[in-house]
Tab-separated table of C-alpha atoms in Angstrom:
chain	number	residue	atom	x	y	z
A	638	UNK	CA	76.119	-20.039	-19.692
A	639	UNK	CA	72.291	-20.530	-20.091
A	640	UNK	CA	72.667	-23.017	-16.704
A	641	UNK	CA	74.664	-20.268	-14.922
A	642	UNK	CA	71.977	-17.589	-15.479
A	643	UNK	CA	69.306	-20.041	-14.453
A	644	UNK	CA	71.189	-21.006	-11.181
A	645	UNK	CA	71.396	-17.058	-10.533
A	646	UNK	CA	67.713	-16.501	-11.057
A	647	UNK	CA	66.695	-19.534	-8.626
A	648	UNK	CA	68.892	-18.282	-5.997
A	649	UNK	CA	67.805	-14.544	-6.656
A	650	UNK	CA	64.206	-15.785	-6.215
A	651	UNK	CA	64.827	-17.791	-2.926
A	652	UNK	CA	67.086	-15.259	-1.022
A	653	UNK	CA	65.596	-12.188	-2.180
A	654	UNK	CA	68.854	-10.735	-3.216
A	655	UNK	CA	69.791	-9.555	-6.573
A	656	UNK	CA	72.249	-11.760	-8.104
A	657	UNK	CA	74.757	-10.620	-11.018
A	658	UNK	CA	76.874	-12.567	-13.261
A	659	UNK	CA	80.480	-12.148	-13.288
A	660	UNK	CA	80.160	-11.843	-17.178
A	661	UNK	CA	78.621	-8.092	-18.099
A	662	UNK	CA	77.044	-9.607	-21.104
A	663	UNK	CA	74.595	-11.438	-18.694
A	664	UNK	CA	71.235	-9.590	-17.946
A	665	UNK	CA	70.573	-7.819	-14.524
A	666	UNK	CA	68.238	-9.756	-12.411
A	667	UNK	CA	67.001	-6.467	-10.481
A	668	UNK	CA	64.112	-5.683	-13.014
A	669	UNK	CA	62.776	-9.288	-11.993
A	670	UNK	CA	62.805	-8.502	-8.479
A	671	UNK	CA	61.230	-5.218	-8.806
A	672	UNK	CA	58.381	-6.383	-11.090
A	673	UNK	CA	57.836	-9.085	-8.421
A	674	UNK	CA	57.830	-6.478	-5.424
A	675	UNK	CA	55.482	-4.047	-7.504
A	676	UNK	CA	52.900	-6.870	-8.205
A	677	UNK	CA	52.430	-6.978	-4.569
A	678	UNK	CA	51.396	-3.224	-4.093
A	679	UNK	CA	54.448	-2.243	-2.323
A	680	UNK	CA	56.707	0.742	-3.152
A	681	UNK	CA	60.268	0.069	-4.533
A	682	UNK	CA	63.311	1.825	-5.047
A	683	UNK	CA	66.274	1.230	-6.904
A	684	UNK	CA	68.777	-1.608	-5.489
A	685	UNK	CA	72.120	-0.964	-4.364
A	686	UNK	CA	73.956	-3.369	-6.753
A	687	UNK	CA	77.020	-5.282	-6.754
A	688	UNK	CA	78.981	-5.282	-10.137
A	689	UNK	CA	82.404	-6.884	-11.671
A	690	UNK	CA	83.808	-10.144	-11.281
A	691	UNK	CA	86.513	-8.982	-9.037
A	692	UNK	CA	85.151	-7.432	-6.260
A	693	UNK	CA	81.836	-5.415	-4.998
A	694	UNK	CA	80.694	-1.834	-5.614
A	695	UNK	CA	77.978	-0.445	-3.581
A	696	UNK	CA	75.438	1.835	-5.220
A	697	UNK	CA	74.221	4.931	-3.584
A	698	UNK	CA	70.503	3.961	-3.855
A	699	UNK	CA	68.788	1.918	-1.204
A	700	UNK	CA	67.123	-1.262	-1.592
A	701	UNK	CA	63.396	-1.851	-1.388
A	702	UNK	CA	61.415	0.696	0.817
A	703	UNK	CA	58.361	-0.178	2.980
A	704	UNK	CA	55.631	2.270	4.247
A	705	UNK	CA	56.371	4.982	7.047
A	706	UNK	CA	54.072	3.897	9.570
A	707	UNK	CA	51.906	1.003	10.816
A	708	UNK	CA	48.593	2.892	10.381
A	709	UNK	CA	49.436	3.969	6.696
A	710	UNK	CA	50.338	0.259	5.990
A	711	UNK	CA	47.091	-0.888	7.345
A	712	UNK	CA	45.099	1.363	5.428
A	713	UNK	CA	46.799	0.824	1.978
A	714	UNK	CA	47.226	-2.887	2.064
A	715	UNK	CA	44.627	-4.185	4.748
A	716	UNK	CA	47.084	-6.383	6.194
A	717	UNK	CA	51.070	-6.779	7.052
A	718	UNK	CA	53.390	-7.524	4.182
A	719	UNK	CA	54.969	-10.669	4.079
A	720	UNK	CA	58.323	-9.195	3.609
A	721	UNK	CA	59.834	-6.024	5.336
A	722	UNK	CA	62.134	-3.594	4.418
A	723	UNK	CA	63.789	-5.427	1.192
A	724	UNK	CA	66.592	-6.826	3.155
A	725	UNK	CA	65.051	-10.149	3.921
A	726	UNK	CA	64.800	-9.471	7.636
A	727	UNK	CA	60.971	-8.930	7.708
A	728	UNK	CA	61.094	-5.547	9.927
A	729	UNK	CA	58.474	-3.058	9.517
A	730	UNK	CA	59.173	0.581	9.851
A	731	UNK	CA	57.193	1.934	12.813
A	732	UNK	CA	56.796	5.325	14.627
A	733	UNK	CA	57.581	4.960	18.450
A	734	UNK	CA	58.474	6.939	21.045
A	735	UNK	CA	62.092	8.006	21.985
A	736	UNK	CA	63.755	5.454	24.097
A	737	UNK	CA	64.297	6.414	27.790
A	738	UNK	CA	68.045	6.577	28.587
A	739	UNK	CA	69.605	4.144	30.750
A	740	UNK	CA	72.649	6.314	30.930
A	741	UNK	CA	72.724	9.949	30.303
A	742	UNK	CA	75.327	11.878	28.344
A	743	UNK	CA	76.855	12.897	31.535
A	744	UNK	CA	77.423	9.431	32.595
A	745	UNK	CA	74.839	9.487	35.407
A	746	UNK	CA	72.546	6.256	35.425
A	747	UNK	CA	68.974	7.007	34.925
A	748	UNK	CA	67.734	4.812	37.697
A	749	UNK	CA	65.840	5.432	40.757
A	750	UNK	CA	65.423	3.205	43.926
A	751	UNK	CA	62.178	2.546	45.476
A	752	UNK	CA	60.679	0.256	48.347
A	753	UNK	CA	64.187	-0.703	49.799
A	754	UNK	CA	63.928	-2.381	53.023
A	755	UNK	CA	65.983	-0.952	55.909
A	756	UNK	CA	67.390	1.958	53.483
A	757	UNK	CA	68.124	4.272	56.216
A	758	UNK	CA	69.872	1.661	58.227
A	759	UNK	CA	71.947	0.447	55.545
A	760	UNK	CA	73.129	3.938	54.603
A	761	UNK	CA	74.195	4.727	58.221
A	762	UNK	CA	76.021	1.619	58.551
A	763	UNK	CA	78.040	2.924	55.780
A	764	UNK	CA	78.278	6.679	56.808
A	765	UNK	CA	81.605	7.451	55.290
A	766	UNK	CA	80.384	6.570	51.779
A	767	UNK	CA	77.322	8.189	52.311
A	768	UNK	CA	78.850	11.456	53.278
A	769	UNK	CA	81.363	11.365	50.427
A	770	UNK	CA	78.393	10.524	47.721
A	771	UNK	CA	75.843	13.070	49.077
A	772	UNK	CA	76.102	16.872	47.636
A	773	UNK	CA	78.181	19.309	49.167
A	774	UNK	CA	75.372	21.357	50.838
A	775	UNK	CA	74.098	18.075	52.713
A	776	UNK	CA	77.769	17.517	53.891
A	777	UNK	CA	78.032	20.997	55.362
A	778	UNK	CA	74.874	20.739	56.824
A	779	UNK	CA	75.432	17.573	58.623
A	780	UNK	CA	79.012	18.336	59.687
A	781	UNK	CA	77.711	21.749	61.068
A	782	UNK	CA	74.800	20.100	62.654
A	783	UNK	CA	77.164	17.663	64.470
A	784	UNK	CA	79.434	20.286	65.773
A	785	UNK	CA	76.291	22.245	67.286
A	786	UNK	CA	74.728	19.417	68.689
A	787	UNK	CA	78.039	18.301	70.332
A	788	UNK	CA	78.417	21.787	71.692
A	789	UNK	CA	75.070	22.010	72.974
A	790	UNK	CA	75.216	18.635	74.517
A	791	UNK	CA	78.481	19.289	76.699
A	792	UNK	CA	77.163	22.834	77.366
A	793	UNK	CA	74.226	21.077	78.852
A	794	UNK	CA	76.452	18.710	80.891
A	795	UNK	CA	78.801	21.439	82.232
A	796	UNK	CA	75.586	23.580	83.150
A	797	UNK	CA	73.960	20.650	84.950
A	798	UNK	CA	77.290	19.941	86.859
A	799	UNK	CA	77.636	23.386	88.018
A	800	UNK	CA	73.986	23.424	88.897
A	801	UNK	CA	74.268	20.287	91.033
A	802	UNK	CA	77.689	21.421	92.823
A	803	UNK	CA	75.758	24.859	93.524
A	804	UNK	CA	78.028	27.103	91.733
A	805	UNK	CA	75.177	29.561	91.023
A	806	UNK	CA	74.093	30.100	94.491
A	807	UNK	CA	77.496	30.586	96.071
A	808	UNK	CA	79.146	32.965	93.375
A	809	UNK	CA	79.816	35.865	96.015
A	810	UNK	CA	81.523	33.333	98.664
A	811	UNK	CA	85.197	33.640	98.684
A	812	UNK	CA	85.822	30.519	100.317
A	813	UNK	CA	83.722	28.608	97.548
A	814	UNK	CA	85.554	26.991	94.765
A	815	UNK	CA	83.193	26.131	91.891
A	816	UNK	CA	83.513	23.350	89.439
A	817	UNK	CA	84.078	25.542	86.670
A	818	UNK	CA	85.337	29.031	87.046
A	819	UNK	CA	83.216	32.082	85.483
A	820	UNK	CA	80.204	29.721	84.658
A	821	UNK	CA	77.357	31.230	86.038
A	822	UNK	CA	74.446	30.547	83.093
A	823	UNK	CA	73.681	28.023	80.402
A	824	UNK	CA	75.109	30.620	77.954
A	825	UNK	CA	78.248	30.348	79.883
A	826	UNK	CA	78.431	26.896	79.746
A	827	UNK	CA	77.806	26.823	76.066
A	828	UNK	CA	80.686	28.932	75.604
A	829	UNK	CA	82.844	26.917	77.719
A	830	UNK	CA	81.837	23.997	75.624
A	831	UNK	CA	82.884	25.782	72.216
A	832	UNK	CA	86.023	26.700	73.727
A	833	UNK	CA	86.961	23.330	74.991
A	834	UNK	CA	86.174	21.381	71.879
A	835	UNK	CA	87.819	23.951	69.383
A	836	UNK	CA	90.878	24.351	71.881
A	837	UNK	CA	90.396	28.077	71.693
A	838	UNK	CA	91.412	28.228	75.457
A	839	UNK	CA	90.719	32.229	76.168
A	840	UNK	CA	91.811	31.598	79.807
A	841	UNK	CA	88.835	33.203	81.289
A	842	UNK	CA	86.840	29.731	82.123
A	843	UNK	CA	88.503	26.785	83.407
A	844	UNK	CA	87.722	23.471	85.331
A	845	UNK	CA	89.016	23.094	88.843
A	846	UNK	CA	89.766	19.826	90.908
A	847	UNK	CA	86.543	20.144	92.725
A	848	UNK	CA	84.509	18.031	90.309
A	849	UNK	CA	86.145	14.893	88.906
A	850	UNK	CA	83.136	14.592	86.581
A	851	UNK	CA	83.729	17.878	84.930
A	852	UNK	CA	87.335	16.868	84.182
A	853	UNK	CA	86.202	13.443	82.584
A	854	UNK	CA	83.881	15.499	80.545
A	855	UNK	CA	86.531	17.684	79.068
A	856	UNK	CA	88.461	14.861	78.249
A	857	UNK	CA	85.573	13.206	76.541
A	858	UNK	CA	84.758	16.418	74.666
A	859	UNK	CA	88.333	16.715	73.494
A	860	UNK	CA	88.482	13.130	71.980
A	861	UNK	CA	84.871	13.433	70.576
A	862	UNK	CA	85.997	16.897	68.621
A	863	UNK	CA	89.076	15.466	67.407
A	864	UNK	CA	87.126	12.589	66.021
A	865	UNK	CA	84.553	14.974	64.171
A	866	UNK	CA	87.255	16.853	62.809
A	867	UNK	CA	89.097	13.908	61.421
A	868	UNK	CA	85.854	12.589	59.847
A	869	UNK	CA	84.981	15.791	58.426
A	870	UNK	CA	88.279	16.468	56.713
A	871	UNK	CA	88.613	12.791	55.628
A	872	UNK	CA	85.272	12.919	53.806
A	873	UNK	CA	85.924	16.600	52.389
A	874	UNK	CA	89.275	15.520	50.963
A	875	UNK	CA	87.999	12.283	49.677
A	876	UNK	CA	85.016	14.152	47.914
A	877	UNK	CA	87.694	16.452	46.492
A	878	UNK	CA	90.012	13.924	45.205
A	879	UNK	CA	87.345	11.735	43.919
A	880	UNK	CA	88.249	10.470	40.329
A	881	UNK	CA	84.640	11.484	39.382
A	882	UNK	CA	85.715	15.069	38.691
A	883	UNK	CA	88.404	14.133	36.351
A	884	UNK	CA	85.595	12.674	34.017
A	885	UNK	CA	84.496	16.341	33.420
A	886	UNK	CA	88.148	16.597	31.261
A	887	UNK	CA	87.296	13.523	29.227
A	888	UNK	CA	85.012	13.593	26.209
A	889	UNK	CA	83.022	11.519	24.231
A	890	UNK	CA	81.724	12.548	20.987
A	891	UNK	CA	78.017	13.424	20.448
A	892	UNK	CA	77.420	10.963	17.783
A	893	UNK	CA	78.429	7.558	16.896
A	894	UNK	CA	78.980	6.850	13.096
A	895	UNK	CA	78.777	3.506	10.831
A	896	UNK	CA	81.087	3.653	7.900
A	897	UNK	CA	83.684	1.346	6.385
A	898	UNK	CA	87.057	1.023	7.752
A	899	UNK	CA	89.539	-1.022	5.686
A	900	UNK	CA	86.926	-2.739	3.585
A	901	UNK	CA	84.506	-3.615	6.713
A	902	UNK	CA	81.580	-1.954	8.081
A	903	UNK	CA	82.541	-0.517	11.522
A	904	UNK	CA	80.608	1.308	14.284
A	905	UNK	CA	82.938	4.071	15.647
A	906	UNK	CA	82.870	6.835	18.158
A	907	UNK	CA	85.661	9.434	19.669
A	908	UNK	CA	87.030	9.906	22.877
A	909	UNK	CA	89.482	12.793	24.101
A	910	UNK	CA	91.599	13.991	26.936
A	911	UNK	CA	91.420	17.861	27.879
A	912	UNK	CA	94.304	17.539	30.048
A	913	UNK	CA	97.953	16.863	29.370
A	914	UNK	CA	98.227	14.656	32.321
A	915	UNK	CA	97.689	10.900	31.197
A	916	UNK	CA	95.069	8.156	31.977
A	917	UNK	CA	96.956	5.259	32.910
A	918	UNK	CA	96.194	1.766	31.857
A	919	UNK	CA	93.165	3.357	30.027
A	920	UNK	CA	90.755	0.870	28.185
A	921	UNK	CA	87.397	1.022	26.768
A	922	UNK	CA	84.335	-1.178	26.369
A	923	UNK	CA	80.966	-1.014	25.409
A	924	UNK	CA	77.451	-2.663	25.680
A	925	UNK	CA	74.241	-2.640	23.865
A	926	UNK	CA	71.313	-2.395	25.905
A	927	UNK	CA	67.715	-3.595	24.571
A	928	UNK	CA	64.701	-5.181	25.615
A	929	UNK	CA	64.414	-9.029	24.861
A	930	UNK	CA	61.829	-11.768	25.109
A	931	UNK	CA	63.475	-15.210	25.803
A	932	UNK	CA	62.334	-18.236	23.949
A	933	UNK	CA	60.250	-19.182	27.063
A	934	UNK	CA	58.276	-16.046	26.683
A	935	UNK	CA	60.078	-14.053	29.613
A	936	UNK	CA	60.548	-10.373	29.136
A	937	UNK	CA	63.788	-8.932	29.593
A	938	UNK	CA	63.679	-4.764	29.796
A	939	UNK	CA	67.139	-4.396	30.161
A	940	UNK	CA	69.397	-6.847	28.345
A	941	UNK	CA	73.046	-6.182	28.261
A	942	UNK	CA	75.318	-7.377	25.315
A	943	UNK	CA	78.961	-7.026	24.973
A	944	UNK	CA	80.257	-4.981	22.069
A	945	UNK	CA	83.966	-6.226	21.041
A	946	UNK	CA	86.094	-3.202	20.342
A	947	UNK	CA	89.358	-5.346	20.232
A	948	UNK	CA	89.718	-7.487	23.419
A	949	UNK	CA	91.288	-10.216	21.465
A	950	UNK	CA	93.905	-8.023	19.581
A	951	UNK	CA	94.366	-5.606	22.533
A	952	UNK	CA	93.161	-2.507	20.803
A	953	UNK	CA	90.815	-1.928	23.644
A	954	UNK	CA	93.759	-0.593	25.516
A	955	UNK	CA	94.588	2.835	24.347
A	956	UNK	CA	97.281	5.762	24.683
A	957	UNK	CA	95.114	8.342	25.347
A	958	UNK	CA	97.237	11.437	24.591
A	959	UNK	CA	95.387	12.920	21.490
A	960	UNK	CA	91.758	11.897	20.570
A	961	UNK	CA	91.225	8.523	19.352
A	962	UNK	CA	88.350	6.831	17.543
A	963	UNK	CA	87.141	3.675	19.123
A	964	UNK	CA	86.302	0.976	16.360
A	965	UNK	CA	83.852	-1.870	16.697
A	966	UNK	CA	83.792	-4.313	13.659
A	967	UNK	CA	80.149	-5.461	12.501
A	968	UNK	CA	80.751	-9.028	12.071
A	969	UNK	CA	78.769	-12.333	12.643
A	970	UNK	CA	79.318	-11.754	16.353
A	971	UNK	CA	78.146	-8.249	16.538
A	972	UNK	CA	74.603	-7.513	17.789
A	973	UNK	CA	74.179	-5.027	14.838
A	974	UNK	CA	74.962	-7.720	12.300
A	975	UNK	CA	71.750	-7.679	10.760
A	976	UNK	CA	70.924	-3.769	11.020
A	977	UNK	CA	70.844	-1.693	7.875
A	978	UNK	CA	70.457	2.014	7.455
A	979	UNK	CA	66.802	1.858	7.363
A	980	UNK	CA	66.511	-0.546	10.268
A	981	UNK	CA	68.445	1.878	12.416
A	982	UNK	CA	65.723	4.302	12.672
A	983	UNK	CA	63.212	1.831	14.132
A	984	UNK	CA	65.456	-0.092	16.465
A	985	UNK	CA	65.066	0.182	20.137
A	986	UNK	CA	68.600	-0.039	21.780
A	987	UNK	CA	71.174	2.033	23.479
A	988	UNK	CA	75.118	1.844	23.239
A	989	UNK	CA	76.788	2.486	26.576
A	990	UNK	CA	80.293	3.224	25.999
A	991	UNK	CA	82.831	3.229	29.182
A	992	UNK	CA	86.404	4.475	29.531
A	993	UNK	CA	88.412	3.289	32.548
A	994	UNK	CA	91.815	4.396	33.927
A	995	UNK	CA	93.976	5.595	36.755
A	996	UNK	CA	94.436	9.201	37.139
A	997	UNK	CA	98.130	9.903	37.015
A	998	UNK	CA	98.313	12.306	39.846
A	999	UNK	CA	96.413	10.239	42.430
A	1000	UNK	CA	96.424	6.711	41.184
A	1001	UNK	CA	92.757	6.410	41.722
A	1002	UNK	CA	90.822	4.597	39.041
A	1003	UNK	CA	88.470	6.768	37.022
A	1004	UNK	CA	85.502	5.687	34.937
A	1005	UNK	CA	83.603	7.835	32.258
A	1006	UNK	CA	80.524	6.818	30.722
A	1007	UNK	CA	78.334	7.933	27.837
A	1008	UNK	CA	75.526	6.459	25.641
A	1009	UNK	CA	74.403	6.744	22.126
A	1010	UNK	CA	70.642	5.919	21.111
A	1011	UNK	CA	69.999	4.671	17.864
A	1012	UNK	CA	69.003	7.993	16.627
A	1013	UNK	CA	72.422	9.419	17.614
A	1014	UNK	CA	74.277	6.712	15.134
A	1015	UNK	CA	75.156	8.571	11.951
A	1016	UNK	CA	75.069	6.079	9.174
A	1017	UNK	CA	77.660	6.729	6.262
A	1018	UNK	CA	79.552	9.440	8.320
A	1019	UNK	CA	83.155	9.759	9.273
A	1020	UNK	CA	84.903	12.202	12.055
A	1021	UNK	CA	86.563	15.021	10.762
A	1022	UNK	CA	90.375	14.962	11.413
A	1023	UNK	CA	91.404	16.947	14.611
A	1024	UNK	CA	95.172	16.054	14.759
A	1025	UNK	CA	97.414	18.490	12.493
A	1026	UNK	CA	101.079	18.225	12.227
A	1027	UNK	CA	103.039	21.533	12.559
A	1028	UNK	CA	106.603	22.558	12.426
A	1029	UNK	CA	107.966	20.795	15.475
A	1030	UNK	CA	104.796	19.506	17.387
A	1031	UNK	CA	101.152	18.158	16.886
A	1032	UNK	CA	98.184	20.339	17.389
A	1033	UNK	CA	94.956	19.136	18.463
A	1034	UNK	CA	91.873	21.295	17.481
A	1035	UNK	CA	88.872	20.470	19.386
A	1036	UNK	CA	86.368	22.428	17.439
A	1037	UNK	CA	86.121	19.506	14.917
A	1038	UNK	CA	85.885	16.994	17.744
A	1039	UNK	CA	81.853	16.577	17.326
A	1040	UNK	CA	81.860	17.201	13.748
A	1041	UNK	CA	81.433	14.419	11.016
A	1042	UNK	CA	81.328	14.530	7.119
A	1043	UNK	CA	79.231	12.296	4.847
A	1044	UNK	CA	80.449	9.465	3.009
A	1045	UNK	CA	78.326	8.366	0.136
A	1046	UNK	CA	79.739	5.562	-0.784
A	1047	UNK	CA	78.924	3.524	2.575
A	1048	UNK	CA	76.764	0.876	1.983
A	1049	UNK	CA	73.136	1.168	3.215
A	1050	UNK	CA	72.478	-2.535	3.382
A	1051	UNK	CA	73.595	-4.368	6.661
A	1052	UNK	CA	76.731	-6.189	7.206
A	1053	UNK	CA	75.147	-9.728	6.883
A	1054	UNK	CA	73.521	-8.512	3.347
A	1055	UNK	CA	77.053	-7.531	2.355
A	1056	UNK	CA	78.515	-11.178	3.415
A	1057	UNK	CA	75.627	-12.893	1.750
A	1058	UNK	CA	76.225	-10.952	-1.322
A	1059	UNK	CA	79.776	-11.632	-1.248
A	1060	UNK	CA	79.294	-15.533	-0.795
A	1061	UNK	CA	76.956	-15.409	-3.536
A	1062	UNK	CA	79.420	-13.479	-5.804
A	1063	UNK	CA	81.845	-15.817	-5.039
A	1064	UNK	CA	79.811	-18.553	-5.764
A	1065	UNK	CA	78.851	-17.089	-9.089
A	1066	UNK	CA	82.675	-16.562	-9.849
A	1067	UNK	CA	83.177	-20.077	-8.949
A	1068	UNK	CA	80.643	-21.604	-11.335
A	1069	UNK	CA	81.888	-19.330	-14.331
A	1070	UNK	CA	85.344	-20.358	-13.784
A	1071	UNK	CA	84.488	-23.985	-13.543
A	1072	UNK	CA	82.486	-23.722	-16.767
A	1073	UNK	CA	85.774	-22.104	-18.355
A	1074	UNK	CA	87.754	-24.820	-16.992
A	1075	UNK	CA	85.663	-27.232	-18.200
A	1076	UNK	CA	85.315	-25.809	-21.901
A	1077	UNK	CA	89.271	-25.686	-21.767
A	1078	UNK	CA	89.581	-29.149	-20.690
A	1079	UNK	CA	87.259	-30.415	-23.555
A	1080	UNK	CA	89.246	-28.025	-25.906
A	1081	UNK	CA	92.371	-29.706	-24.785
A	1082	UNK	CA	90.992	-33.109	-25.260
A	1083	UNK	CA	89.682	-32.535	-28.709
A	1084	UNK	CA	93.114	-30.991	-29.722
A	1085	UNK	CA	94.897	-34.108	-28.023
A	1086	UNK	CA	92.627	-36.516	-30.135
A	1087	UNK	CA	93.093	-34.193	-33.307
A	1088	UNK	CA	96.922	-34.826	-32.730
A	1089	UNK	CA	96.487	-38.354	-31.921
A	1090	UNK	CA	94.401	-38.951	-35.121
A	1091	UNK	CA	96.994	-37.042	-37.264
A	1092	UNK	CA	99.912	-39.124	-35.902
A	1093	UNK	CA	97.971	-42.499	-36.402
A	1094	UNK	CA	97.296	-41.669	-40.102
A	1095	UNK	CA	100.929	-40.756	-40.634
A	1096	UNK	CA	102.047	-43.907	-38.897
A	1097	UNK	CA	99.512	-46.037	-40.985
A	1098	UNK	CA	100.473	-44.370	-44.121
A	1099	UNK	CA	104.284	-44.997	-43.484
A	1100	UNK	CA	103.367	-48.860	-42.683
A	1101	UNK	CA	101.638	-49.060	-46.076
A	1102	UNK	CA	104.515	-47.508	-48.031
A	1103	UNK	CA	107.135	-50.083	-46.169
A	1104	UNK	CA	104.771	-53.040	-47.034
A	1105	UNK	CA	104.566	-51.971	-50.852
A	1106	UNK	CA	108.440	-51.486	-50.934
A	1107	UNK	CA	108.858	-54.720	-49.343
A	1108	UNK	CA	106.438	-56.465	-51.494
A	1109	UNK	CA	108.229	-55.083	-54.611
A	1110	UNK	CA	111.589	-56.205	-53.352
A	1111	UNK	CA	110.300	-59.744	-52.893
A	1112	UNK	CA	108.852	-59.806	-56.667
A	1113	UNK	CA	112.465	-58.789	-58.019
């Protein structure tokens, strides 16, 4: 037992963890760590402890805390403390300005492009996509401008043809046949152009056989008018039928939460569908975005790290009829593995969540995006239930969609600290069980030796008695 306690003390001093013996009679080592921390001039708070030989229970008090800001730490200690927040990760709580979002809550990417070579030419080369992407007011302005310019251009051509043919000079001659009937001015030529392209056909103005060029211009204008109409109708329909508008009826929760789910620390957020029409083949994915410096010293301002939401098990594909909670298990492969509740306030990252699927009505792929900053992740919270079973159906109450409630039993340490504590606890149990096994073996060996000794004594006594009886018989 004495060796067991010394082993735990050494491990506790090396790793900075609070070790506890599976035997309740052994003293707690939290006092040793607290005294060591206090001797170095740092503030200390009670440690979230592990108790019992068969499992782990998490305390409601945090581990050691550090000063709140960099300036206060410099003034108080004169230098940076060797250890950070008491979790063994060496991080310091500092005040920083809020992170600029990469993806807004509405799903729009907060990115502006500048100094693009031949931007206008590239956008005009893909004019249809440009017309679909621009705002409605600019689309109507462009199509109105296209119609007006085409009317003016062909009106000017018809006026020029009539002028060259002399229609304006011999209007009173009965034997003269003009190129275009009843076109005596530019306004009349413009009205004829509008009637031709829109196929109004009032019957008052018309083209004659005198000018083949005028007949050709009527044909060209009719074809051009059909092309403009088709392009305009197609762009408007594509803009109206875009699955982007379907995203307005898909919701993400305002906050993400971190809590225990089936004994494991998990990051969770909620997604819901406001329509009864389904999203076919709906699946979710997430990425963590944060700046990073490589081993070579290269600074990457936006480093994208995938967050596993169940690709291997297929839980990333969802049946989105009622609101669902998306779960990311924080394990060794998670980028959040070493982050505790205290670290979360000072971390500089953004989690972008994406929902993709096909709209049932149009079979077009829709994508919905949102993001959560580290300040929007609630540690130790769970979402309130929104689905309630009634007499013959299920009721979804969206008033509770964004609401959460606190779970005090949630560990405040990181998932890495929990795993280390479990491994240390299992090692302590293993040593304790080994000692018990060795003691039991020693007792069994002692018992066997005692039994063998007793049997040998009995055997020797019986042999002596036989020899004495044989000796007496021989004497007789």
